[in-house]
Amino acid sequence: MAVERNAPISAILTADFGSVNTRVILFDQVAGQFRLISRAEALTTDAPPIGDVTVGLLRAVDQLAEQTGRALTTGGKLNIGDKMGTGVDLFVATASGGRPLTAVLVGLMPDVSLASGRRALGSIYIDLVDTLSLGDVRTQEQQVNAILNSHPDLIFIVGGTDNGAHDSMLALLETVKLAASLQPGTRPVVLYAGNEALQSQVKDLLGEETQVFTAPNVRPALNEERLGGAQLELAMVYGAYKASSTGGFSEVRFMSRLGVLPTANSYSTVMRYLGELANAGAGVLCVDVGSSTVTICATIRRQPFVSIRPDLGLGHSAVSAVDQIGAKNVARWLTYAASEVEVLDYAWNKTLHPATVPQSAAELEMEYALTRELIRSALDTAREAWGRSERGGYLPALRPIIGAGAALSQVVDPGVSALLLLDALQPVGVTELKLDPYGVIAALGGIAYLEPRALVQVLEAGGLLDLGTAICPTGHATGANAMTVTVKYESGRTVQRTIARDSLRTIELPSGQKATVTVKLERGLSLNGRRNRNQTFTVEGGAAGIVFDGRGRPLIVPDDLANRKETIPRWLESVRAERTAATNAPLSKGVPVMVEAASPVPMETAPGVRRSSAAARPADKPSTRK
């Protein structure tokens, strides 16, 4: 039963279908405010032998029902629109797993309309197989053959400012029409987001051959880019594609008010909201490391950017990822000698068994190394679309930086999550670090279209886990020390520490608390673009506390194995040392943090969410990633 369009919304159920896991979250109003009530997950069942995602969905929902005592299903179906208070009012679905949409991009100028078209396509999971433009030297026959051979699911047409180019666009449209008419079997869907004056002609020309959708022009003027309308239409096209493919998504699309949205579209929506907040600095950034893709979503100076790398991932795409980034780049983060063959062997095992987690210290170290390089490579791609470069090639002042995906958000210690983000992204200045251990970003981005209050209220109530504040000077210290820091707590207690050159240090500051920090920089370093040796500011706490990164920028990783054996364990140990001392839990000197647990476990559990038992599993039994 579908909920009435104008009915008040209270209880909301969301599902995010990943390549490995299907995650469900229940939101509801508590004292008039939307809150995360509980979450659960199960393996995604889109592939044989089951081949139906609703099976994994119902398994996860049954866990949720057991945790909350709600009757979320009736007769094997989601209980949506039940007014007796047992079901939910709304169901929203997002997806990132499965085969990406294959697309051909058609436009006029490579540096103008095609560039905007590529950025719009970046919001969904696509495999761009070909492009056509005025600069294409192929004959029309060759262009048609290229389209037919690629068998695209989508032809995305852009080009021409409003009331601009006419004849040249029509020439390209004739080529598309000819290819569509000759395409055997299922014909590609066409989405037109070019010169709006031609929309009616596009429908008349192509409507008889295939299904045509239109969106606002992505480039209404040479100096103006508007991607929002096209990205929303692309999300709808993606949902229709998922529903028509195998795996049971057609039933999910029927249950969800918005169909099946691409997960990256939800990320973009949430980042746009966070980028509008007063404390966002130059912007915000979220990195999601998944099994099949790595997604970088950012809002830079209030301009949203989404970059999806379907060739990078920690599971299904691990082999292609190593091919792209190079085994040597992965091995440079290891404290043991590993040949290129050994790195590839690990990647092949992850590709063949993507749901498994590391079972030894060496495997976990390899996973962390691969995670760093995946993020670094994806960031390089994402920054190409950001335009203006910061001085020195550094990241702009981003607040906050958010990590998502099990590799970042479900590790042995919050300090390790902070270290992985710092190593891979190398942020500068003062920035807040957060994690999304519950998967709320994917959920809230879809909900925002129907109930935007839920997005605002859940995030304000702690939907994201605060890791803490990172303070990262640029340059490199010339002496033995990088900085001397003084932390004054709200209680009046003061802590002073000296951070050695090429090292990190954490100082405990719990979530919800603030402190005044004074940093005295040594020669060779600058902070927030200033070389003032003494700077004072207010910071917020988190699970990892305050992280002072005295390693400088750009980060230098030791080339030789002997130095790495000493340096990388020291870095890992330092992001936990202060909190370990505070809780009187001794930490073995010289032993990497990763030795202490064989598999990642959640750092914190929301009310009603069961803690993972991964750490308690016997080492000789296979484990699946949470």
XYZ file of C-alpha atoms in Angstrom:
626
model
C 0.000 0.000 0.000
C 1.449 3.377 -1.011
C 1.283 6.343 1.306
C -0.895 9.275 0.216
C 1.067 12.054 -1.447
C 0.000 14.736 1.022
C -0.123 12.552 4.126
C 2.135 13.624 7.015
C 5.393 11.709 7.143
C 6.786 10.366 10.388
C 8.344 6.890 10.129
C 10.709 6.516 7.170
C 12.479 3.361 6.000
C 15.437 3.594 3.620
C 17.466 0.946 1.831
C 20.820 1.338 0.113
C 21.789 -1.526 -2.187
C 25.564 -1.822 -2.406
C 27.666 -4.339 -4.283
C 28.187 -6.368 -1.087
C 25.640 -5.261 1.528
C 22.090 -3.957 1.618
C 21.740 -1.438 4.456
C 18.384 -0.391 5.890
C 17.727 2.474 8.305
C 14.607 3.433 10.221
C 13.982 7.111 10.978
C 11.077 8.417 13.044
C 10.030 11.512 14.942
C 10.958 11.722 18.611
C 9.512 14.719 20.442
C 8.719 16.284 17.068
C 12.255 15.832 15.675
C 13.449 13.232 13.158
C 15.967 10.807 14.629
C 17.845 7.705 13.530
C 16.058 4.878 15.370
C 17.904 1.780 14.231
C 19.750 0.170 11.327
C 20.559 -3.295 10.005
C 22.171 -4.902 7.000
C 22.352 -8.140 5.040
C 24.249 -9.368 2.009
C 22.946 -8.003 -1.301
C 21.214 -10.793 -3.230
C 21.093 -9.455 -6.789
C 23.478 -12.098 -8.168
C 22.909 -15.837 -8.677
C 21.919 -18.154 -7.146
C 19.224 -15.858 -5.667
C 19.162 -13.014 -8.196
C 16.574 -10.963 -6.318
C 17.537 -7.946 -4.166
C 14.249 -8.092 -2.261
C 15.449 -11.254 -0.499
C 18.407 -9.437 1.074
C 16.195 -6.410 1.698
C 13.639 -8.439 3.673
C 16.416 -10.155 5.663
C 17.744 -6.773 6.745
C 14.251 -5.425 7.476
C 13.485 -8.499 9.600
C 16.560 -7.678 11.707
C 15.294 -4.126 12.035
C 11.850 -5.348 13.081
C 13.396 -7.564 15.743
C 15.445 -4.657 17.113
C 12.564 -2.186 17.236
C 9.518 -4.373 17.838
C 7.770 -2.899 14.797
C 5.781 -4.927 12.275
C 7.699 -3.694 9.235
C 6.533 -6.479 6.920
C 3.208 -8.137 6.202
C 3.061 -11.308 4.146
C 6.619 -10.898 2.916
C 5.989 -7.292 1.785
C 7.060 -3.990 3.323
C 4.363 -2.514 5.524
C 4.157 0.979 3.980
C 1.376 3.429 4.740
C -0.018 1.602 7.773
C -1.810 4.115 9.983
C -1.779 1.852 13.048
C 1.740 2.923 13.967
C 3.404 -0.418 13.239
C 4.743 0.114 9.736
C 6.313 3.125 8.022
C 4.930 6.091 6.131
C 7.601 6.245 3.465
C 10.171 4.000 1.786
C 13.127 5.378 -0.192
C 15.701 3.255 -2.059
C 19.172 4.040 -3.386
C 21.654 1.791 -5.180
C 25.304 1.750 -6.153
C 25.866 -1.936 -6.896
C 25.427 -3.909 -10.074
C 26.380 -3.204 -13.685
C 26.740 0.505 -14.442
C 24.731 2.231 -17.137
C 26.602 2.359 -20.465
C 26.365 5.782 -22.090
C 27.350 7.746 -25.174
C 27.834 11.490 -24.714
C 26.955 13.818 -27.614
C 27.797 17.522 -27.614
C 29.308 20.405 -29.523
C 32.554 21.626 -27.956
C 34.832 19.323 -25.915
C 35.893 22.068 -23.488
C 32.414 23.524 -22.986
C 29.263 21.420 -23.414
C 31.003 18.029 -23.318
C 32.862 19.022 -20.151
C 29.554 19.962 -18.496
C 27.988 16.740 -19.762
C 30.758 14.661 -18.215
C 30.284 16.387 -14.859
C 26.533 15.758 -14.995
C 27.098 12.082 -15.775
C 29.403 11.909 -12.776
C 26.364 11.840 -10.485
C 25.315 8.325 -11.580
C 27.094 5.023 -12.057
C 27.924 4.946 -15.743
C 30.440 3.515 -18.152
C 31.053 6.213 -20.758
C 31.845 4.198 -23.902
C 32.054 6.952 -26.569
C 31.626 10.664 -27.299
C 30.491 12.530 -30.406
C 31.211 16.213 -31.028
C 31.921 18.745 -33.764
C 35.594 17.925 -33.420
C 35.002 14.232 -34.206
C 36.984 13.376 -37.354
C 35.033 10.164 -38.009
C 32.510 9.991 -40.827
C 28.827 9.738 -39.992
C 28.923 6.048 -40.927
C 31.806 5.449 -38.522
C 30.013 7.347 -35.753
C 26.853 5.284 -36.256
C 28.874 2.056 -36.215
C 30.590 3.160 -32.997
C 27.221 3.698 -31.300
C 25.841 0.379 -32.545
C 28.935 -1.549 -31.435
C 28.858 -0.065 -27.935
C 25.169 -0.961 -27.339
C 24.581 2.015 -24.979
C 21.752 2.127 -22.462
C 21.730 5.939 -22.634
C 22.592 8.621 -25.162
C 23.104 11.892 -23.325
C 22.918 14.942 -25.612
C 24.180 18.367 -24.581
C 25.358 21.440 -26.434
C 24.424 24.909 -27.540
C 23.626 27.831 -25.294
C 19.952 28.739 -25.030
C 18.823 30.134 -28.384
C 22.349 29.466 -29.627
C 23.699 26.775 -31.981
C 20.993 25.254 -34.165
C 22.167 23.645 -37.408
C 25.220 21.961 -35.889
C 23.081 20.416 -33.142
C 20.542 19.128 -35.657
C 23.365 17.475 -37.618
C 24.445 15.554 -34.529
C 20.828 14.651 -33.773
C 20.469 13.125 -37.253
C 23.390 10.835 -36.477
C 21.784 9.801 -33.193
C 18.463 9.143 -34.942
C 20.103 6.935 -37.553
C 21.944 4.921 -34.906
C 18.815 4.524 -32.768
C 16.752 3.333 -35.731
C 19.321 0.656 -36.572
C 19.888 -0.545 -32.989
C 18.651 -4.152 -32.676
C 16.774 -5.217 -29.562
C 16.318 -2.666 -26.776
C 17.076 0.835 -27.994
C 18.954 3.355 -25.858
C 17.107 6.005 -23.890
C 17.886 9.587 -24.954
C 18.242 12.445 -22.476
C 18.531 15.899 -24.042
C 19.980 18.736 -21.925
C 21.139 21.197 -24.585
C 19.744 24.337 -26.228
C 16.219 24.533 -24.789
C 14.882 26.128 -27.975
C 15.373 22.759 -29.704
C 13.559 20.567 -27.188
C 10.379 20.172 -29.256
C 12.404 19.366 -32.384
C 14.414 16.775 -30.477
C 11.217 15.032 -29.370
C 9.790 15.116 -32.892
C 13.023 13.861 -34.447
C 13.877 11.077 -31.999
C 10.556 10.302 -30.322
C 9.520 7.768 -32.955
C 12.767 5.812 -32.574
C 13.255 5.706 -28.811
C 12.170 7.132 -25.459
C 13.203 10.775 -25.093
C 13.622 12.723 -21.844
C 14.492 16.403 -21.580
C 16.207 18.451 -18.879
C 17.232 22.110 -18.477
C 20.297 23.105 -20.464
C 23.496 22.218 -18.621
C 25.194 25.220 -20.281
C 22.577 27.980 -20.794
C 25.429 30.476 -21.334
C 29.134 30.112 -22.026
C 30.039 31.285 -18.532
C 27.157 29.531 -16.734
C 26.767 25.871 -15.815
C 23.612 24.344 -14.335
C 23.789 20.626 -13.660
C 21.037 20.130 -11.072
C 18.132 19.539 -13.469
C 20.074 17.145 -15.697
C 21.409 15.241 -12.688
C 17.884 14.745 -11.327
C 16.685 13.422 -14.711
C 19.742 11.177 -14.903
C 18.818 9.791 -11.491
C 15.346 8.969 -12.778
C 16.808 7.324 -15.888
C 19.155 5.315 -13.674
C 16.219 4.166 -11.547
C 14.297 3.075 -14.634
C 17.372 1.202 -15.865
C 17.786 -0.603 -12.531
C 14.102 -1.547 -12.543
C 14.347 -3.005 -16.055
C 17.473 -5.018 -15.255
C 17.556 -8.370 -13.553
C 17.864 -8.630 -9.793
C 14.402 -7.704 -8.519
C 14.793 -3.918 -8.643
C 11.448 -3.556 -10.446
C 9.622 -4.475 -7.241
C 11.814 -2.130 -5.190
C 11.094 0.709 -7.609
C 7.364 0.140 -7.175
C 7.641 0.322 -3.380
C 9.860 3.423 -3.282
C 8.243 6.840 -3.717
C 11.157 8.043 -5.880
C 12.051 4.781 -7.589
C 15.668 3.693 -7.189
C 18.025 6.670 -6.918
C 21.789 6.394 -7.462
C 23.572 6.570 -4.118
C 25.945 9.230 -5.468
C 22.959 11.516 -6.108
C 22.102 11.317 -2.403
C 25.684 12.161 -1.501
C 25.542 15.208 -3.776
C 22.318 16.435 -2.136
C 23.766 16.209 1.384
C 27.050 17.859 0.356
C 25.147 20.741 -1.239
C 23.332 21.301 2.056
C 26.509 21.129 4.149
C 28.284 23.421 1.689
C 25.707 26.139 2.357
C 26.386 26.232 6.092
C 28.299 29.181 7.500
C 31.239 27.131 8.828
C 31.921 25.258 5.596
C 35.000 27.319 4.700
C 35.829 26.841 1.028
C 33.606 23.755 0.934
C 32.990 20.233 2.161
C 34.104 16.832 0.933
C 32.933 13.246 1.318
C 34.825 10.173 0.149
C 33.086 6.796 -0.054
C 35.287 3.731 -0.576
C 33.133 0.838 -1.712
C 33.621 -2.614 -3.151
C 33.010 -1.582 -6.767
C 33.495 2.190 -6.816
C 35.136 5.103 -5.079
C 32.999 8.242 -4.971
C 34.318 11.717 -4.256
C 31.556 14.237 -3.637
C 32.405 17.836 -2.832
C 30.907 21.282 -2.703
C 33.598 23.820 -3.530
C 32.593 27.463 -3.099
C 28.941 26.336 -3.225
C 29.424 24.503 -6.520
C 28.658 20.744 -6.267
C 30.982 18.182 -7.838
C 30.578 14.407 -8.012
C 33.227 12.032 -9.288
C 32.665 8.258 -9.494
C 35.482 5.867 -10.323
C 33.919 2.491 -11.250
C 37.399 1.064 -11.883
C 38.428 1.577 -8.250
C 37.194 -0.451 -5.300
C 38.217 -2.700 -2.415
C 36.285 -5.753 -3.611
C 34.744 -6.275 -7.017
C 37.069 -3.681 -8.597
C 40.229 -4.479 -6.627
C 42.134 -5.942 -9.591
C 41.306 -3.063 -11.928
C 42.184 -0.687 -9.081
C 45.682 -2.130 -8.701
C 46.104 -1.978 -12.482
C 45.194 1.719 -12.398
C 47.186 2.875 -9.385
C 50.111 0.468 -9.647
C 51.176 -2.246 -7.218
C 54.291 -0.274 -6.268
C 52.164 2.610 -4.986
C 50.255 0.188 -2.750
C 53.442 -1.463 -1.499
C 54.950 1.881 -0.428
C 52.594 1.893 2.596
C 53.555 -1.591 3.801
C 55.951 -2.399 6.623
C 56.896 -5.708 5.017
C 58.351 -6.551 1.619
C 55.619 -7.330 -0.911
C 56.176 -7.956 -4.604
C 53.816 -6.757 -7.314
C 52.596 -10.342 -7.695
C 51.711 -10.529 -3.986
C 49.750 -7.272 -4.196
C 47.874 -8.575 -7.246
C 47.208 -11.893 -5.509
C 45.559 -10.006 -2.657
C 43.513 -7.979 -5.151
C 42.368 -11.114 -6.985
C 41.258 -12.711 -3.728
C 39.255 -9.568 -2.888
C 37.658 -9.539 -6.343
C 36.687 -13.215 -6.103
C 35.490 -12.900 -2.470
C 34.506 -9.227 -2.015
C 32.561 -9.809 1.221
C 35.560 -11.074 3.181
C 37.569 -8.954 5.613
C 41.281 -9.227 6.478
C 42.115 -12.183 8.687
C 45.701 -11.292 9.596
C 47.773 -8.235 10.417
C 49.464 -8.377 7.009
C 46.132 -8.485 5.181
C 44.760 -5.577 7.185
C 47.888 -3.580 6.465
C 47.435 -4.332 2.757
C 43.793 -3.209 2.947
C 44.750 0.080 4.575
C 47.466 0.624 1.954
C 45.032 -0.018 -0.888
C 42.441 2.265 0.722
C 44.907 5.166 0.843
C 45.837 4.764 -2.825
C 42.227 4.361 -3.971
C 41.301 7.658 -2.344
C 44.389 9.422 -3.662
C 43.710 8.293 -7.247
C 40.001 9.148 -7.061
C 40.832 12.580 -5.631
C 43.190 13.321 -8.521
C 40.326 12.635 -10.940
C 37.825 14.676 -8.938
C 40.078 17.732 -8.690
C 40.268 18.003 -12.489
C 36.673 19.243 -12.466
C 37.116 21.687 -9.586
C 38.806 24.260 -11.781
C 40.801 26.696 -9.729
C 43.846 25.152 -8.044
C 45.004 26.166 -4.600
C 48.456 27.587 -4.101
C 51.011 24.802 -3.838
C 48.533 22.250 -5.214
C 46.990 21.704 -1.782
C 43.334 20.994 -1.080
C 41.150 24.033 -0.436
C 40.038 24.679 3.169
C 37.356 21.983 3.473
C 35.196 21.697 6.621
C 34.175 19.016 7.252
C 35.803 16.058 5.511
C 33.629 12.941 5.764
C 34.681 9.320 5.338
C 32.190 6.635 4.302
C 32.395 2.952 3.467
C 33.438 0.106 5.738
C 37.160 0.560 5.099
C 37.019 4.040 6.660
C 34.086 3.992 9.047
C 34.375 0.527 10.610
C 38.005 0.117 11.615
C 39.745 -1.001 14.796
C 40.085 2.525 16.196
C 38.768 5.993 15.295
C 42.314 7.315 15.204
C 43.099 4.911 12.368
C 40.174 6.321 10.369
C 41.568 9.803 10.919
C 45.035 8.696 9.846
C 43.769 7.065 6.635
C 41.941 10.273 5.673
C 44.983 12.426 6.481
C 47.359 10.157 4.555
C 45.179 9.897 1.462
C 43.707 13.408 1.213
C 46.488 15.441 2.856
C 44.164 18.268 4.000
C 45.723 21.536 5.147
C 44.844 24.040 7.854
C 42.197 23.281 10.463
C 39.405 20.915 9.470
C 36.789 18.743 11.161
C 36.834 15.038 10.345
C 33.634 12.988 10.418
C 32.546 9.453 9.575
C 29.310 7.951 8.299
C 29.316 4.565 10.073
C 25.525 4.177 9.837
C 25.112 5.033 6.133
C 22.855 8.025 6.814
C 24.155 10.152 3.918
C 22.821 7.747 1.286
C 19.519 7.606 3.159
C 19.049 11.317 3.885
C 19.891 12.462 0.376
C 16.918 10.558 -0.997
C 14.595 11.572 1.836
C 15.468 15.257 1.308
C 13.361 15.399 -1.866
C 10.228 14.558 0.142
C 10.973 15.553 3.759
C 13.924 17.967 3.917
C 13.440 18.456 7.669
C 14.722 14.918 8.220
C 18.032 15.781 6.551
C 18.565 18.832 8.754
C 17.379 17.335 12.042
C 19.175 13.976 11.793
C 22.491 15.611 10.943
C 22.090 18.116 13.775
C 21.310 15.268 16.192
C 24.575 13.449 15.479
C 23.758 11.320 12.463
C 27.440 11.526 11.550
C 30.189 10.454 13.924
C 32.548 13.266 14.913
C 36.135 12.075 14.584
C 37.533 15.373 15.807
C 39.621 18.240 14.484
C 42.808 17.868 12.456
C 45.440 20.616 12.484
C 47.745 20.220 9.489
C 50.446 22.808 8.709
C 52.034 23.043 5.264
C 55.742 22.973 4.478
C 58.300 21.019 6.509
C 59.892 21.840 9.842
C 63.612 22.611 9.720
C 64.322 21.620 13.315
C 63.675 18.625 15.513
C 60.134 19.753 16.407
C 57.165 20.829 14.279
C 55.052 22.714 16.808
C 54.233 23.222 20.451
C 50.518 23.186 21.256
C 48.485 24.286 24.248
C 44.932 23.009 24.695
C 42.679 24.806 27.176
C 39.497 22.887 28.009
C 36.171 24.465 28.944
C 36.746 23.186 32.480
C 39.870 25.342 32.714
C 42.334 22.429 32.556
C 45.308 23.064 30.273
C 47.454 20.524 28.392
C 50.692 21.351 26.588
C 52.470 19.037 24.165
C 55.368 19.206 21.718
C 54.912 17.500 18.347
C 58.121 16.248 16.803
C 58.958 16.772 13.156
C 57.495 14.113 10.809
C 55.138 12.811 13.498
C 51.540 13.087 14.709
C 49.978 13.395 18.111
C 46.436 13.256 19.426
C 45.061 15.025 22.479
C 41.805 13.811 23.918
C 38.727 16.011 23.446
C 35.376 14.175 23.667
C 32.515 14.712 21.233
C 30.324 17.680 22.029
C 33.104 19.586 23.777
C 35.164 22.516 22.576
C 38.614 23.714 23.492
C 40.875 26.669 22.769
C 44.064 25.642 20.982
C 47.211 27.733 20.667
C 49.774 26.496 18.148
C 53.356 27.697 18.102
C 54.839 26.711 14.743
C 58.504 26.046 14.205
C 60.412 27.395 11.221
C 59.460 25.989 7.838
C 55.746 25.548 8.588
C 52.648 27.660 7.955
C 49.022 27.229 9.016
C 45.875 28.578 7.380
C 48.097 30.262 4.816
C 49.924 32.242 7.521
C 53.433 31.869 8.850
C 52.513 33.438 12.191
C 54.340 31.341 14.740
C 51.517 31.678 17.291
C 47.903 31.081 16.287
C 44.869 30.528 18.506
C 41.471 29.114 17.560
C 38.569 27.072 18.916
C 38.187 23.419 17.940
C 35.560 20.719 18.417
C 36.155 17.247 19.828
C 35.368 13.782 18.608
C 36.163 10.093 18.919
C 39.772 10.642 17.827
C 40.199 13.931 19.711
C 42.445 16.657 18.292
C 44.969 15.372 15.761
C 48.104 17.469 15.310
C 49.863 16.488 12.086
C 53.488 17.589 12.209
C 54.507 15.662 9.107
C 54.039 18.704 6.886
C 52.742 18.961 3.337
C 53.263 17.443 0.931
C 53.423 14.243 2.949
C 56.630 12.268 2.523
C 56.419 8.477 2.885
C 59.793 6.744 3.397
C 61.038 4.982 0.272
C 63.116 2.299 1.947
C 61.615 -0.601 3.858
C 63.745 -0.113 6.974
C 62.417 3.423 7.488
C 58.849 2.344 6.783
C 59.078 -0.382 9.429
C 59.812 2.321 11.977
C 57.765 5.236 10.639
C 54.359 3.823 9.687
C 53.833 1.870 12.967
C 54.840 5.035 14.827
C 52.214 7.032 12.923
C 49.577 4.407 13.673
C 50.525 4.280 17.325
C 50.574 8.053 17.727
C 46.939 8.550 16.682
C 45.916 6.371 19.619
C 48.594 7.079 22.201
C 46.985 9.986 24.100
C 43.605 8.290 24.425
C 45.227 4.985 25.302
C 47.166 6.643 28.134
C 44.014 8.411 29.334
C 42.228 5.088 29.726
C 45.261 3.333 31.252
C 45.316 0.807 28.415
C 48.957 0.064 27.567
C 50.025 0.033 23.945
C 52.941 -2.158 22.936
C 55.830 -0.093 21.677
C 56.714 -0.574 18.043
C 53.697 -2.797 17.299
C 51.344 -1.617 14.537
C 47.785 -0.912 15.628
C 46.509 -3.364 13.037
C 47.982 -6.306 14.975
C 45.450 -5.805 17.726
C 42.387 -6.856 15.735
C 41.890 -9.193 12.819
C 38.888 -7.443 11.287
C 37.182 -4.062 11.413
C 34.407 -3.493 13.926
C 32.072 -0.519 14.371
C 33.486 2.159 16.642
C 30.160 3.264 17.973
C 26.642 1.932 17.801
C 23.496 4.010 17.547
C 20.605 3.243 19.888
C 18.980 0.013 18.786
C 21.881 -1.045 16.583
C 23.679 -4.258 17.419
C 27.418 -4.226 17.643
C 29.307 -6.362 15.177
C 30.774 -9.547 16.573
C 33.503 -9.602 13.927
C 36.305 -9.144 16.430
C 35.158 -12.179 18.366
C 35.045 -14.520 15.376
C 37.588 -17.367 15.324
C 40.410 -16.622 12.948
C 39.876 -19.861 11.012
C 36.310 -19.002 10.033
C 35.437 -16.730 7.084
C 34.092 -13.320 7.980
C 32.050 -10.886 5.936
C 32.428 -7.146 5.912
C 29.917 -5.188 7.879
